[in-house]
XYZ file of C-alpha atoms in Angstrom:
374
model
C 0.000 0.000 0.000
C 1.464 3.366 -0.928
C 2.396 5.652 2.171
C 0.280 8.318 2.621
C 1.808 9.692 5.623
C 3.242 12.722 4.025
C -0.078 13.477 2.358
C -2.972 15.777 4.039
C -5.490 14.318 6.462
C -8.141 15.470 4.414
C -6.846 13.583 1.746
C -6.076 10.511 3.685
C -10.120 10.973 4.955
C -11.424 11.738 1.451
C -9.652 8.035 0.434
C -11.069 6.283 3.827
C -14.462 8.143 2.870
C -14.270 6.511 -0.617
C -13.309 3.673 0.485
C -16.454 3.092 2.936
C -18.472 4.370 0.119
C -17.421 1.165 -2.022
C -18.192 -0.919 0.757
C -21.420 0.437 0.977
C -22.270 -0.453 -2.615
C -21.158 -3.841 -2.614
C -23.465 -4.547 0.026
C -22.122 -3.652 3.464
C -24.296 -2.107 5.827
C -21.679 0.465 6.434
C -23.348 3.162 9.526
C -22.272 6.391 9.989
C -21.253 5.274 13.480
C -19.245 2.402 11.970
C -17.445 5.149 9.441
C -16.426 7.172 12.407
C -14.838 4.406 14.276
C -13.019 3.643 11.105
C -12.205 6.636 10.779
C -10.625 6.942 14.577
C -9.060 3.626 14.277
C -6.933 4.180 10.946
C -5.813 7.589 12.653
C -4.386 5.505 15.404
C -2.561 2.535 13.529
C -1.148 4.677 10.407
C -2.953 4.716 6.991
C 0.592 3.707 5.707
C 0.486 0.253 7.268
C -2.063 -1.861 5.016
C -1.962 -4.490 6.889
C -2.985 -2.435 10.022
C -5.651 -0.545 7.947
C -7.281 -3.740 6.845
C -7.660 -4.753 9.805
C -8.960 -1.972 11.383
C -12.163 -2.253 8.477
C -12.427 -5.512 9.235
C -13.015 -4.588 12.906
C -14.845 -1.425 12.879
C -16.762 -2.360 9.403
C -17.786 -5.518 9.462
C -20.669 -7.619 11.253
C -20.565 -10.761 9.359
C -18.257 -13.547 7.855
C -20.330 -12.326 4.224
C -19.156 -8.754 5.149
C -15.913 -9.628 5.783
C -15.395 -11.433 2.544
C -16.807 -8.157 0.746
C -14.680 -6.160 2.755
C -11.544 -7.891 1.563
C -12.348 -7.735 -2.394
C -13.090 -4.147 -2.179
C -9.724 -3.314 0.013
C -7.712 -4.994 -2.648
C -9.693 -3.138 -5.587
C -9.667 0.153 -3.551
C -5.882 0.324 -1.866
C -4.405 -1.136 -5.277
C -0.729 -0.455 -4.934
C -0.986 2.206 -8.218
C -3.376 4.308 -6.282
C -1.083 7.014 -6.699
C -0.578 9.461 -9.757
C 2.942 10.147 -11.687
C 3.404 13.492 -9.102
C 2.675 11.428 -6.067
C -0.396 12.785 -4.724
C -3.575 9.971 -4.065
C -5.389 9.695 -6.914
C -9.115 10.600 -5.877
C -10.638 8.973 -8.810
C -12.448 5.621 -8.788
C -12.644 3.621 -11.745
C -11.140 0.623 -9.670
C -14.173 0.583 -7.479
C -16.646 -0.224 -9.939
C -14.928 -3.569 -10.247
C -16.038 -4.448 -6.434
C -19.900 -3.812 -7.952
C -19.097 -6.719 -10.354
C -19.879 -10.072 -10.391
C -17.322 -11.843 -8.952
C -16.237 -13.391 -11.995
C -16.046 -10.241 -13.541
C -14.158 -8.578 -11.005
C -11.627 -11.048 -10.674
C -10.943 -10.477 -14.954
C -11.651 -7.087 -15.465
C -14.936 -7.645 -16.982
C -16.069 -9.727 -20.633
C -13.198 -8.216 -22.014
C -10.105 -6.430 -21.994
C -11.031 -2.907 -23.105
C -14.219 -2.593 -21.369
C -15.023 0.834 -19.466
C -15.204 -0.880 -15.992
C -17.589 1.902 -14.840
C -19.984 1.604 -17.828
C -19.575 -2.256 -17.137
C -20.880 -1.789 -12.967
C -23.941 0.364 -13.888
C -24.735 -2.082 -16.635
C -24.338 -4.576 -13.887
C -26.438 -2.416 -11.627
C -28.951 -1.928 -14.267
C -29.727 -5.872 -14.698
C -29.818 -6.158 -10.969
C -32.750 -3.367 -10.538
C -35.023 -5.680 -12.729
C -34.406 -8.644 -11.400
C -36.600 -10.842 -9.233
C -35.676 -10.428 -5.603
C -37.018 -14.070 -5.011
C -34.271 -15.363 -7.095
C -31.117 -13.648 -6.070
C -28.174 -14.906 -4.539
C -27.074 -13.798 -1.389
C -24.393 -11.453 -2.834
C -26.957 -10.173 -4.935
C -29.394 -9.728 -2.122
C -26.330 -7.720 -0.596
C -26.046 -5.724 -3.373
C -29.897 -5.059 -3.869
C -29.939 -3.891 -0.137
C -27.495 -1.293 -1.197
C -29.340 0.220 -3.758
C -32.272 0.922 -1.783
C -30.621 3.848 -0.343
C -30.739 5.336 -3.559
C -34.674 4.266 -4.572
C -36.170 8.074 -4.826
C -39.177 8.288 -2.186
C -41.903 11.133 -1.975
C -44.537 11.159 -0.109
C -48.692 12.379 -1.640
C -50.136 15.319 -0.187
C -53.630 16.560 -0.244
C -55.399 19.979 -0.033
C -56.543 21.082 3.068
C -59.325 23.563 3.464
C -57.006 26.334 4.747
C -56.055 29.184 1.887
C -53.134 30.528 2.448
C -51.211 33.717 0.540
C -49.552 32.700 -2.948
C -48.251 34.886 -5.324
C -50.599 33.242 -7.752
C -54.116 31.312 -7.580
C -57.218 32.892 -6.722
C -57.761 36.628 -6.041
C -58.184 37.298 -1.921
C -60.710 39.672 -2.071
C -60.407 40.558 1.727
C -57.209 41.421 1.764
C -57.161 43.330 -1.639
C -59.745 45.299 -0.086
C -58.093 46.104 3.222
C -54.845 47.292 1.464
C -56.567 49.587 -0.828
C -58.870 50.478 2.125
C -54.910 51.893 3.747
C -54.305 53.633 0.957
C -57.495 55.844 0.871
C -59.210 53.733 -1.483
C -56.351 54.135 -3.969
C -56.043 50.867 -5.949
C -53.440 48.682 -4.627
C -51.811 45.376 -5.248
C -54.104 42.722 -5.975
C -53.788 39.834 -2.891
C -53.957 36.061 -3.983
C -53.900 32.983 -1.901
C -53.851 28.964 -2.783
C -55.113 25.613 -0.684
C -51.759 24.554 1.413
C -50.981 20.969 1.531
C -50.107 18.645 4.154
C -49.103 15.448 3.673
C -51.657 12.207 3.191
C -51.362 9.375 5.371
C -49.723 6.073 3.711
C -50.702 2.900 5.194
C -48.021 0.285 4.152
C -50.240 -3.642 4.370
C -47.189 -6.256 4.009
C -47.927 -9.953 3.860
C -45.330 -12.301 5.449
C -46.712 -15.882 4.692
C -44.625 -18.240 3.594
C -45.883 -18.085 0.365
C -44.050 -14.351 0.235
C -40.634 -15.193 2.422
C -39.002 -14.764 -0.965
C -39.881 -11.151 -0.971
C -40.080 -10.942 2.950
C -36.705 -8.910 3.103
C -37.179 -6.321 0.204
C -40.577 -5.469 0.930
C -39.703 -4.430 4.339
C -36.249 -2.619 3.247
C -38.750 -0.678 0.596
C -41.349 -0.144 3.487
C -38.102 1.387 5.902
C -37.521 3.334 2.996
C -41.021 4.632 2.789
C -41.233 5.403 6.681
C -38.248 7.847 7.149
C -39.304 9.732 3.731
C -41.641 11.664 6.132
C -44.644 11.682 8.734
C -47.810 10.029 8.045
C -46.629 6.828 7.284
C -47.756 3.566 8.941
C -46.744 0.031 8.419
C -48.156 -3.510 9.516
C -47.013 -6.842 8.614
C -49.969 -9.389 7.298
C -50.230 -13.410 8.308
C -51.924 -15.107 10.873
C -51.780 -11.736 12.594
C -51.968 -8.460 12.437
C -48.765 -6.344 13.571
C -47.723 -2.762 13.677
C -44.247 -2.126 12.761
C -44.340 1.287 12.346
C -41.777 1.858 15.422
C -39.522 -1.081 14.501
C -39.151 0.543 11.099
C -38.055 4.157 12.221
C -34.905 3.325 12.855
C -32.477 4.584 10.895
C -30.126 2.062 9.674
C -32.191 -0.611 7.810
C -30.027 -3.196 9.104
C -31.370 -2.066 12.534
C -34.731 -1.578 11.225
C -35.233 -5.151 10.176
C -33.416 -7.102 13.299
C -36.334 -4.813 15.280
C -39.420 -5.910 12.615
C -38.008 -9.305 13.120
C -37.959 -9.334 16.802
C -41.521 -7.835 16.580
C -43.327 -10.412 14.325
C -44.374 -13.481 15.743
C -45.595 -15.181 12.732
C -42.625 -15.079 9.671
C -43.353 -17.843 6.814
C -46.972 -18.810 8.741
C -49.973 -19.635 7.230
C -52.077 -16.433 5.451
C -55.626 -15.004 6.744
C -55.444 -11.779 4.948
C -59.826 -11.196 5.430
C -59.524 -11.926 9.093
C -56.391 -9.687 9.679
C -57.737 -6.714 7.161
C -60.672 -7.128 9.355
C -58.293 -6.592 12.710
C -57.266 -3.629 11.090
C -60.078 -2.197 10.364
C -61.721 -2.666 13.739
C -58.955 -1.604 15.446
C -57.350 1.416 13.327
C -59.337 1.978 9.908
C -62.098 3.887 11.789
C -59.484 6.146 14.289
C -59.097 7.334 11.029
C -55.550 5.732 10.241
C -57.289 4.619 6.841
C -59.393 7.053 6.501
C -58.559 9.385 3.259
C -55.296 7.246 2.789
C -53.198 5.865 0.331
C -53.234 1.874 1.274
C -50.740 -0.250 -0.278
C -51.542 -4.030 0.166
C -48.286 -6.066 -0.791
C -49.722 -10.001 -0.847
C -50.011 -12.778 -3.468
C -53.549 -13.417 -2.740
C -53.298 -16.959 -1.311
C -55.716 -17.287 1.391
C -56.774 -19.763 3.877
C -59.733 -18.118 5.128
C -62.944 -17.729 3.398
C -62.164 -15.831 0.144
C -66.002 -13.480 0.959
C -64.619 -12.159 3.915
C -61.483 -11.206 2.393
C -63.775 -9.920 -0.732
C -65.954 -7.982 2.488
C -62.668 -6.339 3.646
C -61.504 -5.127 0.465
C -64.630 -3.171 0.288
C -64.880 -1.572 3.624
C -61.256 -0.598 2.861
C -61.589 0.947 -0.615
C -64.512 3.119 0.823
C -62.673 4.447 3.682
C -59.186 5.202 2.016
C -58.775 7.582 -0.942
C -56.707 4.890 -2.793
C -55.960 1.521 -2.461
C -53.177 -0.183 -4.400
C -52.582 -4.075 -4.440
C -49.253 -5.279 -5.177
C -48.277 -8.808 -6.078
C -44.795 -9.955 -6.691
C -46.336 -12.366 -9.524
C -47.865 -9.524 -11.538
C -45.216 -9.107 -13.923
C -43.728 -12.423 -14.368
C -44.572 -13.549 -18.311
C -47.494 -16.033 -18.239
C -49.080 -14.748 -14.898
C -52.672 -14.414 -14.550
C -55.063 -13.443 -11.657
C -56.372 -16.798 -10.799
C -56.178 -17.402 -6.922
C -59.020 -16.881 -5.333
C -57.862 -14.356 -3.248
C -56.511 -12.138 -5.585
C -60.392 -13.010 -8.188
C -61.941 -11.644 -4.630
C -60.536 -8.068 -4.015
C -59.498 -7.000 -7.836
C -63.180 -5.579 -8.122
C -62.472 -2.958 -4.872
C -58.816 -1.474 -5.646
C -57.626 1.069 -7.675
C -54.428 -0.371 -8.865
C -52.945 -3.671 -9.362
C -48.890 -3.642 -10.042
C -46.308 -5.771 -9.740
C -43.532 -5.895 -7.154
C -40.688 -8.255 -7.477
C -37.858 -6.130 -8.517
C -36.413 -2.619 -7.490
C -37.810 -1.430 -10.839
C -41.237 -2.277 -9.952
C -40.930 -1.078 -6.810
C -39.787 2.609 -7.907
C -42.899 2.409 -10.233
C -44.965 1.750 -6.917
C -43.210 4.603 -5.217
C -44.474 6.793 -8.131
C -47.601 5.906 -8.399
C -48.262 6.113 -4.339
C -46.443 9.741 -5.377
C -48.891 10.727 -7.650
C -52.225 9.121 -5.962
């Protein structure tokens, strides 16, 4: 590893910075906290000494033998010994990291072939990956996937409220108009205008974790942490044999964190599916509080139901007529040769607005755009 010792320590922290930035994209749950004790443990041992500064990643990094393996690849690709330009100074460009975003056969070669643009070849790489089924991944593609949720763009709906408020356009305020040129004598004066504010509208996240969706278990609930710290209003439960709210579980900021908490919290993972009974639970006990009440309900479920399919069918109903918009999302939808032929999913089509699918991070930015929009 090239010394760096005579170098600036804001350059030494702009390569450490980098460097956890790679780490972060191939899949490593990299914190903040975890960047500044990397950060204060490199400082101690000498950036110069590579074998000291590997290990201090590897301590301060790292949670898991799959992390630690990851680590490793992207140290070598990162700290390659011709990190340095002809003058000497670190070179703070990173065409070597996009190699750690590559397959590992890839990444081991330099790509398909000798002259390929190794960046161009990552968000290629990154591209396939976003339209993939998440029920099919490895678990170093999992890894990755988790990683690129931090980047999945997230804004919540809002709604008008009944509250006018002053706007240099929209309709003329004819009371304040008045009172100014009332001030002036009856002079004419500038014209007032005001416009409905906004506030935010509730989004109620519904997330089914059956066994017949544990292959989508883990995404969902990264998109739904996602979806919770983009802003207030936000609610999210977790569908089975049960009803549960994880709402508190999934505030946490560091979805690693996040998910350990949902998991703690639900008591029925990869269990049998009564989506009419626990719509019903909901409904009792929160749709008329209001928490459904003029909201945007997302229902993620495949529709395979134990229960009687007429209560489900009942559910649907009382839901669609107490929520401004309710969107059901099935990870099946937009497989080739899929059609809606459970009879769960025959039962509630009739009483929601939308029906999308949701098995890869493409789908799932559509969903995030059309909850946008609703």
């Amino acid at each position: 590893m090239t010394d760096f010792s005579a170098g600036s320590a804001h350059a030494a922290d702009e390569i450490l910075l980098g460097f956890t930035t790679a780490l972060r994209a191939a899949g490593v749950p990299v914190t903040q906290d975890r960047t500044r004790a990397y950060l204060d443990a490199v400082s101690l041992v000498g950036i110069a000494h590579r074998a000291a500064t590997r290990a201090a990643g590897r301590a301060t990094l790292c949670a898991t033998p799959e992390d630690l393996e990851r680590h490793d690849r992207v140290f070598e690709e990162w700290f390659r010994r011709d990190v340095t330009t002809p003058t000497g100074r670190p070179r703070t460009s990173r065409p070597q990291v996009s190699a750690a975003l590559l397959p590992d056969d890839q990444s081991a070669s330099g790509g398909p072939g000798e002259d390929d643009d190794p960046v161009r070849a990552a968000a290629s790489a990154a591209e396939v990956l976003r339209h993939r089924d998440v029920a099919t991944l490895d678990p170093a593609e999992r890894a990755r996937l988790a990683a690129m949720f931090a980047g999945l763009p997230v804004s919540l709906p809002t709604r008008p409220t009944a509250r006018r408020t002053p706007h240099r356009r929209g309709a003329v305020d004819a009371s304040r108009t008045l009172r100014a040129s009332l001030r002036r004598m009856g002079e004419p004066a500038e014209i007032h205008r005001r416009h409905r504010a906004t506030r935010p509208r509730r989004v109620v996240l519904l997330v089914d974790v059956s066994g017949s969706m544990s292959g989508y278990a883990d995404a969902l609930l990264r998109l739904a942490h996602r979806v919770v710290n983009a802003g207030p209003g936000v609610e999210v439960f977790s569908l089975g044999t049960r009803l549960t709210h994880l709402t508190r579980a999934l505030r946490r900021r560091d979805p690693e964190r996040a998910l350990a908490a949902a998991g703690d919290v639900v008591p029925d993972w990869s269990g049998g599916t009564r989506l009419g009974e626990t719509l019903q639970a909901f409904l009792d006990r929160h749709g008329r509080r209001g928490m459904a009440r003029g909201a945007v309900v997302v229902v993620f479920s495949d529709g395979w139901e134990r229960g009687e399919t007429d209560l489900l069918a009942e559910q649907v109903d009382r839901l669609h007529r107490l929520a401004h918009k309710v969107v059901w999302v099935n990870p099946h939808r937009g497989k080739d040769g899929y059609a809606p032929v459970q009879q769960g999913i025959v039962a509630v089509l009739p009483h929601v607005d939308a029906f999308l699918a949701g098995h890869s991070l493409a789908t799932f930015a559509e969903l995030v755009e059309e909850v946008r929009r609703a």
